[in-house]
């Protein structure tokens, strides 16, 4: 951050966003944010045409190491952002997102001397590996997968904070297609046209791959989560969203389950998410 400041970037916006993250997450029950020293930002690359940002390959939170590994948005040849405003907004979105991963309730046990995560937020996994919920069918507009629900909830919140920070700082979408698309993604304002399969074809090199991953994330995570909220909480989407995030942080599903039961009948949480495979015995390895 200090290197970016020396290059002329005004980082006050980012620090204002951090304050918003701290206040909002405290309301949800998260008092300890991801320490900034545990956020590793890749800002330079020797790879020709390298393009970084939230949708860079292998970017994200490492739950065992408790580190966030992120990249600077945009071209990465120089180590300083080509567009400081976009890079700072993207970094804020990534940090706000990974804070929720860091703060999600987790439980581990030892399986043969190897740590196995049996709970992550409101998602559960048997020691033998079976997840509580199954994968969604490819191309499905809705979700019955707790991993998608939690990921969507984290990003919805992170993008809301990023959007409000951009408004306070007076930052608007750039005029060029790639910058405009990135800004809309960071602030949760992507249109249907933005996420068509043809959208990536207008870009070249690594930027095209970045846009394609952006499109897949939007349709496979964020839009499925938005559909889930309107499906189970029409007119009360934000209430359900807040309950979900609070449950993810605490690991306690009772309040969330009671809310769903009151609107959709007893046992809604299990009825929606529980997969029959959760109770199946683990497959035996017969190769030994």
mmCIF file of N, CA, C and O in Angstrom, residues 118-183:
data_model
loop_
_atom_site.group_PDB
_atom_site.id
_atom_site.type_symbol
_atom_site.label_atom_id
_atom_site.label_comp_id
_atom_site.label_asym_id
_atom_site.label_seq_id
_atom_site.Cartn_x
_atom_site.Cartn_y
_atom_site.Cartn_z
ATOM 1 N N UNK A 118 -14.584 -30.586 9.442
ATOM 2 C CA UNK A 118 -15.919 -31.176 9.500
ATOM 3 C C UNK A 118 -17.021 -30.124 9.556
ATOM 4 O O UNK A 118 -18.190 -30.457 9.407
ATOM 5 N N UNK A 119 -16.650 -28.861 9.804
ATOM 6 C CA UNK A 119 -17.623 -27.771 9.762
ATOM 7 C C UNK A 119 -16.961 -26.525 9.233
ATOM 8 O O UNK A 119 -15.835 -26.187 9.607
ATOM 9 N N UNK A 120 -17.657 -25.852 8.337
ATOM 10 C CA UNK A 120 -17.222 -24.555 7.850
ATOM 11 C C UNK A 120 -18.459 -23.691 7.728
ATOM 12 O O UNK A 120 -19.293 -23.904 6.849
ATOM 13 N N UNK A 121 -18.625 -22.749 8.658
ATOM 14 C CA UNK A 121 -19.828 -21.924 8.671
ATOM 15 C C UNK A 121 -21.045 -22.769 8.972
ATOM 16 O O UNK A 121 -21.143 -23.388 10.042
ATOM 17 N N UNK A 122 -21.981 -22.825 8.043
ATOM 18 C CA UNK A 122 -23.187 -23.651 8.197
ATOM 19 C C UNK A 122 -23.111 -24.894 7.316
ATOM 20 O O UNK A 122 -24.110 -25.572 7.089
ATOM 21 N N UNK A 123 -21.919 -25.189 6.829
ATOM 22 C CA UNK A 123 -21.708 -26.356 5.978
ATOM 23 C C UNK A 123 -20.989 -27.427 6.786
ATOM 24 O O UNK A 123 -20.059 -27.120 7.540
ATOM 25 N N UNK A 124 -21.401 -28.665 6.614
ATOM 26 C CA UNK A 124 -20.860 -29.752 7.409
ATOM 27 C C UNK A 124 -20.336 -30.853 6.491
ATOM 28 O O UNK A 124 -20.792 -31.026 5.366
ATOM 29 N N UNK A 125 -19.366 -31.593 6.997
ATOM 30 C CA UNK A 125 -18.771 -32.682 6.239
ATOM 31 C C UNK A 125 -18.414 -33.806 7.203
ATOM 32 O O UNK A 125 -17.847 -33.559 8.277
ATOM 33 N N UNK A 126 -18.771 -35.010 6.840
ATOM 34 C CA UNK A 126 -18.444 -36.148 7.678
ATOM 35 C C UNK A 126 -16.938 -36.422 7.617
ATOM 36 O O UNK A 126 -16.287 -36.089 6.621
ATOM 37 N N UNK A 127 -16.366 -37.023 8.662
ATOM 38 C CA UNK A 127 -14.924 -37.307 8.652
ATOM 39 C C UNK A 127 -14.489 -38.114 7.431
ATOM 40 O O UNK A 127 -13.361 -37.986 6.959
ATOM 41 N N UNK A 128 -15.402 -38.913 6.898
ATOM 42 C CA UNK A 128 -15.080 -39.724 5.726
ATOM 43 C C UNK A 128 -15.156 -38.930 4.428
ATOM 44 O O UNK A 128 -14.804 -39.440 3.369
ATOM 45 N N UNK A 129 -15.631 -37.674 4.491
ATOM 46 C CA UNK A 129 -15.586 -36.803 3.331
ATOM 47 C C UNK A 129 -16.913 -36.415 2.722
ATOM 48 O O UNK A 129 -16.973 -35.488 1.909
ATOM 49 N N UNK A 130 -18.016 -37.078 3.078
ATOM 50 C CA UNK A 130 -19.301 -36.751 2.458
ATOM 51 C C UNK A 130 -19.788 -35.379 2.918
ATOM 52 O O UNK A 130 -19.867 -35.128 4.120
ATOM 53 N N UNK A 131 -20.125 -34.489 1.974
ATOM 54 C CA UNK A 131 -20.638 -33.168 2.340
ATOM 55 C C UNK A 131 -22.124 -33.228 2.675
ATOM 56 O O UNK A 131 -22.839 -34.123 2.230
ATOM 57 N N UNK A 132 -22.575 -32.259 3.450
ATOM 58 C CA UNK A 132 -23.979 -32.180 3.862
ATOM 59 C C UNK A 132 -24.889 -31.982 2.663
ATOM 60 O O UNK A 132 -25.973 -32.566 2.580
ATOM 61 N N UNK A 133 -24.457 -31.137 1.723
ATOM 62 C CA UNK A 133 -25.284 -30.863 0.539
ATOM 63 C C UNK A 133 -24.545 -31.290 -0.714
ATOM 64 O O UNK A 133 -23.310 -31.335 -0.747
ATOM 65 N N UNK A 134 -25.316 -31.587 -1.757
ATOM 66 C CA UNK A 134 -24.731 -32.032 -3.005
ATOM 67 C C UNK A 134 -24.446 -30.890 -3.960
ATOM 68 O O UNK A 134 -24.839 -29.742 -3.731
ATOM 69 N N UNK A 135 -23.762 -31.217 -5.041
ATOM 70 C CA UNK A 135 -23.448 -30.217 -6.068
ATOM 71 C C UNK A 135 -24.705 -29.864 -6.858
ATOM 72 O O UNK A 135 -25.607 -30.690 -7.029
ATOM 73 N N UNK A 136 -24.767 -28.625 -7.330
ATOM 74 C CA UNK A 136 -25.875 -28.204 -8.183
ATOM 75 C C UNK A 136 -25.694 -28.759 -9.593
ATOM 76 O O UNK A 136 -24.558 -28.918 -10.071
ATOM 77 N N UNK A 137 -26.784 -29.040 -10.294
ATOM 78 C CA UNK A 137 -26.667 -29.446 -11.696
ATOM 79 C C UNK A 137 -26.014 -28.336 -12.512
ATOM 80 O O UNK A 137 -26.223 -27.151 -12.253
ATOM 81 N N UNK A 138 -25.220 -28.712 -13.486
ATOM 82 C CA UNK A 138 -24.555 -27.731 -14.339
ATOM 83 C C UNK A 138 -25.588 -26.861 -15.047
ATOM 84 O O UNK A 138 -26.554 -27.365 -15.613
ATOM 85 N N UNK A 139 -25.374 -25.552 -14.984
ATOM 86 C CA UNK A 139 -26.274 -24.619 -15.645
ATOM 87 C C UNK A 139 -27.520 -24.270 -14.861
ATOM 88 O O UNK A 139 -28.353 -23.502 -15.332
ATOM 89 N N UNK A 140 -27.651 -24.809 -13.642
ATOM 90 C CA UNK A 140 -28.842 -24.525 -12.851
ATOM 91 C C UNK A 140 -28.882 -23.057 -12.443
ATOM 92 O O UNK A 140 -27.877 -22.492 -12.020
ATOM 93 N N UNK A 141 -30.054 -22.395 -12.528
ATOM 94 C CA UNK A 141 -30.154 -21.000 -12.095
ATOM 95 C C UNK A 141 -30.293 -20.869 -10.585
ATOM 96 O O UNK A 141 -30.107 -19.782 -10.040
ATOM 97 N N UNK A 142 -30.658 -21.957 -9.904
ATOM 98 C CA UNK A 142 -30.830 -21.910 -8.447
ATOM 99 C C UNK A 142 -29.770 -22.783 -7.781
ATOM 100 O O UNK A 142 -28.960 -23.431 -8.459
ATOM 101 N N UNK A 143 -29.751 -22.796 -6.462
ATOM 102 C CA UNK A 143 -28.766 -23.593 -5.742
ATOM 103 C C UNK A 143 -29.394 -24.308 -4.560
ATOM 104 O O UNK A 143 -30.305 -23.792 -3.916
ATOM 105 N N UNK A 144 -28.881 -25.503 -4.321
ATOM 106 C CA UNK A 144 -29.192 -26.269 -3.113
ATOM 107 C C UNK A 144 -27.880 -26.724 -2.470
ATOM 108 O O UNK A 144 -27.832 -27.736 -1.784
ATOM 109 N N UNK A 145 -26.838 -25.951 -2.714
ATOM 110 C CA UNK A 145 -25.502 -26.279 -2.233
ATOM 111 C C UNK A 145 -25.058 -25.240 -1.211
ATOM 112 O O UNK A 145 -25.031 -24.043 -1.517
ATOM 113 N N UNK A 146 -24.722 -25.684 -0.015
ATOM 114 C CA UNK A 146 -24.367 -24.746 1.049
ATOM 115 C C UNK A 146 -23.072 -24.000 0.760
ATOM 116 O O UNK A 146 -22.901 -22.856 1.188
ATOM 117 N N UNK A 147 -22.155 -24.628 0.042
ATOM 118 C CA UNK A 147 -20.933 -23.928 -0.328
ATOM 119 C C UNK A 147 -21.218 -22.732 -1.223
ATOM 120 O O UNK A 147 -20.644 -21.652 -1.029
ATOM 121 N N UNK A 148 -22.109 -22.905 -2.181
ATOM 122 C CA UNK A 148 -22.494 -21.797 -3.061
ATOM 123 C C UNK A 148 -23.221 -20.723 -2.277
ATOM 124 O O UNK A 148 -22.983 -19.524 -2.461
ATOM 125 N N UNK A 149 -24.113 -21.122 -1.380
ATOM 126 C CA UNK A 149 -24.853 -20.153 -0.571
ATOM 127 C C UNK A 149 -23.898 -19.306 0.267
ATOM 128 O O UNK A 149 -23.999 -18.069 0.306
ATOM 129 N N UNK A 150 -22.948 -19.942 0.930
ATOM 130 C CA UNK A 150 -22.024 -19.192 1.783
ATOM 131 C C UNK A 150 -21.091 -18.309 0.951
ATOM 132 O O UNK A 150 -20.829 -17.157 1.319
ATOM 133 N N UNK A 151 -20.588 -18.827 -0.150
ATOM 134 C CA UNK A 151 -19.720 -18.034 -1.015
ATOM 135 C C UNK A 151 -20.490 -16.831 -1.567
ATOM 136 O O UNK A 151 -19.973 -15.708 -1.598
ATOM 137 N N UNK A 152 -21.724 -17.063 -1.999
ATOM 138 C CA UNK A 152 -22.541 -15.970 -2.508
ATOM 139 C C UNK A 152 -22.844 -14.929 -1.449
ATOM 140 O O UNK A 152 -22.837 -13.722 -1.729
ATOM 141 N N UNK A 153 -23.098 -15.386 -0.222
ATOM 142 C CA UNK A 153 -23.373 -14.448 0.865
ATOM 143 C C UNK A 153 -22.151 -13.588 1.162
ATOM 144 O O UNK A 153 -22.261 -12.368 1.365
ATOM 145 N N UNK A 154 -20.975 -14.204 1.183
ATOM 146 C CA UNK A 154 -19.745 -13.458 1.445
ATOM 147 C C UNK A 154 -19.511 -12.405 0.362
ATOM 148 O O UNK A 154 -19.163 -11.256 0.659
ATOM 149 N N UNK A 155 -19.704 -12.790 -0.902
ATOM 150 C CA UNK A 155 -19.413 -11.837 -1.967
ATOM 151 C C UNK A 155 -20.482 -10.764 -2.080
ATOM 152 O O UNK A 155 -20.180 -9.614 -2.422
ATOM 153 N N UNK A 156 -21.724 -11.109 -1.808
ATOM 154 C CA UNK A 156 -22.780 -10.088 -1.822
ATOM 155 C C UNK A 156 -22.443 -8.990 -0.814
ATOM 156 O O UNK A 156 -22.579 -7.794 -1.104
ATOM 157 N N UNK A 157 -22.001 -9.391 0.369
ATOM 158 C CA UNK A 157 -21.667 -8.415 1.408
ATOM 159 C C UNK A 157 -20.428 -7.614 1.034
ATOM 160 O O UNK A 157 -20.378 -6.391 1.207
ATOM 161 N N UNK A 158 -19.409 -8.307 0.498
ATOM 162 C CA UNK A 158 -18.177 -7.621 0.121
ATOM 163 C C UNK A 158 -18.437 -6.605 -0.993
ATOM 164 O O UNK A 158 -17.899 -5.486 -0.970
ATOM 165 N N UNK A 159 -19.260 -6.972 -1.958
ATOM 166 C CA UNK A 159 -19.540 -6.051 -3.061
ATOM 167 C C UNK A 159 -20.426 -4.896 -2.609
ATOM 168 O O UNK A 159 -20.305 -3.785 -3.140
ATOM 169 N N UNK A 160 -21.303 -5.138 -1.645
ATOM 170 C CA UNK A 160 -22.121 -4.035 -1.131
ATOM 171 C C UNK A 160 -21.230 -2.990 -0.471
ATOM 172 O O UNK A 160 -21.386 -1.777 -0.700
ATOM 173 N N UNK A 161 -20.270 -3.431 0.340
ATOM 174 C CA UNK A 161 -19.345 -2.498 0.997
ATOM 175 C C UNK A 161 -18.498 -1.769 -0.042
ATOM 176 O O UNK A 161 -18.268 -0.555 0.064
ATOM 177 N N UNK A 162 -18.052 -2.489 -1.051
ATOM 178 C CA UNK A 162 -17.247 -1.874 -2.111
ATOM 179 C C UNK A 162 -18.068 -0.848 -2.878
ATOM 180 O O UNK A 162 -17.572 0.243 -3.215
ATOM 181 N N UNK A 163 -19.306 -1.169 -3.172
ATOM 182 C CA UNK A 163 -20.186 -0.229 -3.891
ATOM 183 C C UNK A 163 -20.387 1.046 -3.084
ATOM 184 O O UNK A 163 -20.285 2.162 -3.626
ATOM 185 N N UNK A 164 -20.686 0.909 -1.801
ATOM 186 C CA UNK A 164 -20.910 2.086 -0.965
ATOM 187 C C UNK A 164 -19.635 2.916 -0.822
ATOM 188 O O UNK A 164 -19.688 4.148 -0.772
ATOM 189 N N UNK A 165 -18.484 2.258 -0.769
ATOM 190 C CA UNK A 165 -17.209 2.974 -0.695
ATOM 191 C C UNK A 165 -16.959 3.759 -1.972
ATOM 192 O O UNK A 165 -16.500 4.913 -1.932
ATOM 193 N N UNK A 166 -17.260 3.153 -3.113
ATOM 194 C CA UNK A 166 -17.085 3.846 -4.394
ATOM 195 C C UNK A 166 -17.989 5.073 -4.479
ATOM 196 O O UNK A 166 -17.575 6.132 -4.968
ATOM 197 N N UNK A 167 -19.214 4.942 -3.986
ATOM 198 C CA UNK A 167 -20.154 6.075 -4.016
ATOM 199 C C UNK A 167 -19.626 7.207 -3.148
ATOM 200 O O UNK A 167 -19.621 8.384 -3.556
ATOM 201 N N UNK A 168 -19.163 6.872 -1.947
ATOM 202 C CA UNK A 168 -18.642 7.913 -1.051
ATOM 203 C C UNK A 168 -17.426 8.610 -1.652
ATOM 204 O O UNK A 168 -17.223 9.815 -1.455
ATOM 205 N N UNK A 169 -16.596 7.854 -2.376
ATOM 206 C CA UNK A 169 -15.381 8.423 -2.962
ATOM 207 C C UNK A 169 -15.630 9.082 -4.308
ATOM 208 O O UNK A 169 -14.709 9.672 -4.890
ATOM 209 N N UNK A 170 -16.854 8.984 -4.823
ATOM 210 C CA UNK A 170 -17.177 9.596 -6.101
ATOM 211 C C UNK A 170 -16.582 8.881 -7.294
ATOM 212 O O UNK A 170 -16.374 9.489 -8.351
ATOM 213 N N UNK A 171 -16.329 7.590 -7.170
ATOM 214 C CA UNK A 171 -15.745 6.815 -8.267
ATOM 215 C C UNK A 171 -16.867 6.238 -9.121
ATOM 216 O O UNK A 171 -17.804 5.631 -8.595
ATOM 217 N N UNK A 172 -16.764 6.420 -10.407
ATOM 218 C CA UNK A 172 -17.773 5.913 -11.337
ATOM 219 C C UNK A 172 -17.115 4.953 -12.317
ATOM 220 O O UNK A 172 -15.892 4.866 -12.405
ATOM 221 N N UNK A 173 -17.933 4.240 -13.074
ATOM 222 C CA UNK A 173 -17.430 3.255 -14.028
ATOM 223 C C UNK A 173 -16.608 3.937 -15.120
ATOM 224 O O UNK A 173 -17.018 4.969 -15.646
ATOM 225 N N UNK A 174 -15.461 3.369 -15.460
ATOM 226 C CA UNK A 174 -14.659 3.920 -16.564
ATOM 227 C C UNK A 174 -15.399 3.799 -17.896
ATOM 228 O O UNK A 174 -16.382 3.070 -18.015
ATOM 229 N N UNK A 175 -14.876 4.478 -18.904
ATOM 230 C CA UNK A 175 -15.529 4.484 -20.209
ATOM 231 C C UNK A 175 -15.211 3.243 -21.035
ATOM 232 O O UNK A 175 -16.020 2.824 -21.858
ATOM 233 N N UNK A 176 -14.029 2.655 -20.842
ATOM 234 C CA UNK A 176 -13.647 1.518 -21.680
ATOM 235 C C UNK A 176 -14.344 0.249 -21.210
ATOM 236 O O UNK A 176 -14.741 0.119 -20.050
ATOM 237 N N UNK A 177 -14.481 -0.717 -22.122
ATOM 238 C CA UNK A 177 -15.280 -1.919 -21.856
ATOM 239 C C UNK A 177 -14.732 -2.743 -20.696
ATOM 240 O O UNK A 177 -15.493 -3.174 -19.825
ATOM 241 N N UNK A 178 -13.411 -2.987 -20.659
ATOM 242 C CA UNK A 178 -12.844 -3.827 -19.609
ATOM 243 C C UNK A 178 -12.931 -3.154 -18.247
ATOM 244 O O UNK A 178 -13.297 -3.785 -17.252
ATOM 245 N N UNK A 179 -12.605 -1.877 -18.194
ATOM 246 C CA UNK A 179 -12.694 -1.156 -16.925
ATOM 247 C C UNK A 179 -14.119 -1.072 -16.418
ATOM 248 O O UNK A 179 -14.383 -1.221 -15.222
ATOM 249 N N UNK A 180 -15.045 -0.842 -17.331
ATOM 250 C CA UNK A 180 -16.464 -0.764 -16.950
ATOM 251 C C UNK A 180 -16.959 -2.107 -16.416
ATOM 252 O O UNK A 180 -17.669 -2.166 -15.408
ATOM 253 N N UNK A 181 -16.562 -3.190 -17.076
ATOM 254 C CA UNK A 181 -16.967 -4.515 -16.634
ATOM 255 C C UNK A 181 -16.395 -4.822 -15.251
ATOM 256 O O UNK A 181 -17.101 -5.341 -14.373
ATOM 257 N N UNK A 182 -15.138 -4.511 -15.037
ATOM 258 C CA UNK A 182 -14.508 -4.760 -13.743
ATOM 259 C C UNK A 182 -15.187 -3.958 -12.636
ATOM 260 O O UNK A 182 -15.451 -4.476 -11.544
ATOM 261 N N UNK A 183 -15.473 -2.699 -12.909
ATOM 262 C CA UNK A 183 -16.137 -1.853 -11.908
ATOM 263 C C UNK A 183 -17.512 -2.409 -11.556
ATOM 264 O O UNK A 183 -17.886 -2.478 -10.381
#
